Amino acid sequence: MTRLGTLILCLWMAACAAPHMADPSDPLLFDMGAMARADRVVVGIPGVMTSINVLQPIGAFETPDRAIAYFRLPGFDGRPSEESIVIDRAAQRIVDLVRTYDLDRIDLIGHSTGAVIALEAAKDLRTELPHVDVHVFGIATALPAPQPLLAGVRGAMGTVAAAARTGSLNPRTVWLEYYRRLAFGADVETTPASANAADALVEANSDRITLPKDGLYRRHTRDLRRWRNPNPETLKGTEITFFHGAVDPVFPPRPTRRFVETLPDAELNFIAGNGHLLLLTYPQVWDRIGASLLSSSSD
């Protein structure tokens, strides 16, 4: 195998060994006292290989009657790394939270795979607790199969391009360069503004950017690769709003639009000049979500 082939495998096929399955720990993090007093909750769900730290702005949405919860992924924020993301199980845990605390409303904010978990939780809530008011905000949402597999192909091609651009086969050097493409799309170098913004983003986050290891990437993505968005009609009555980068290199605009058209009551907003890392490159998304929460609270 060539050194470049080895590099691609390191970055995109980081888990060749069969993972050890452990009993899942509780992924939800929240203040029990605040939850007991609340009649509604906002749940933040990050995308693969991401800490709940990227969702900290949702803390500003807390009120005396609105609690905040975060969904921790395996290997992050104290959750054991041996576990896997299982979409149906994750969705059901969110349903259990609503049922346990007898909540009237839930706002689910998910990034990438987190948005998929949010959609499946919304389906379960509509089926099991139809009286609950359910809202979903999907940020750079992942798409049904076969798109996750195609995303891997796109990622491998992007990695090759990053290696060519840097003239390096060092995994971290190449990954940091590809991170720029993830943030602002394949044409990141076409304007000084986007190139400078990408440089600033990498510099600000380089200490937190880590390569997948010990099979964690595979455990995060395996179930997503099988997800096909079953029973989308179940979402009828759920308010769904998507924010998606117009130059997202992972889940491009065209299949994203086709996917959203399969969902009832869904709105799609493309953000010009932004890629897959919308939480970092477009912080205004929090203002837009906050305005929606405020508007619906006053109805």
Phi, psi and omega in degrees: 000139179288162177297325179293319177298319177298319180297314180299317179297322180298321186275327189241348178232054194286003185221079182277334181279149177295131184285150173277125182268125177247161174298132184291137174274165181293119183280343188275136178240121181198165177273117185295323179295315179296322180293322181293330180275341189276158169245003177211163183214147169250125180246124177258132184230112182284168175275177185302147176058036185223140177278159174294350179303329181290346182255008183303330179303339180291346176301333179291347181273356182291137176223174179303330180251006178234113179268166181238137175225148178239141178259114182274136178267156179305134178086001182229147172057036175089359179274138184303138183283346181286345182278170181237159170280119174242110192300312182297320180293319178297316180299317182293328178296324178292320176300318180298323177299313180297318181293316183300318184260009175050053184276149181267336185212147175221134172249118182257121180243111184235141175254127175057244178298330175301327177292326176295316176300319179298316180296318180291325175296319178298319177300314180296321179294318179297328181279315188268328183227067189295345179282346183281135177278120187241129176233140179236132171242114179256126182246117183051051188297144171287160185242161181293164175302141011267011186301323178299325176292319177295327177298324176296321177296314178299321179295319178297318178294320177294326178294318177299316179297321179294320178296319179295321182292318183278340185066027184228151171248012175289122186306317182290320179300316180291319181297319178296324177292319179293330177303323178297319178292319177302321186285317189233011175089173186295335183262031184303333184271000187285337177231144178301326183296313181290322178296317179292321178296321178295317178300316181295322180295316179296317180298319182288335187243005187301325180291338183259355180272115182236150176281144175300144178211162176056032175079006186295320181300318179294320179293333177283330190250348187301314183289327178299322182297342179260353187285133182233017180056062181291147172051054181298336180297340178298338183281357180303132184096353177263129175281123184234125178232127178250139170242124188220136177296132182289346177235035179299118181276351181270306177236093189294165185300317187298307177294333177295315179298317179299319180296313183297327179293343177276353185256138176284146172058035183249140179242136182242127177241115175271136181253111185299140174076004182246149179254224187276341183266051188299328179299330182266325186268344182226070182297344177298345179301329180290324176297319182291321177292317179300319178297322178294318178297316181295318181296315182288333179290334183269356181292000000 
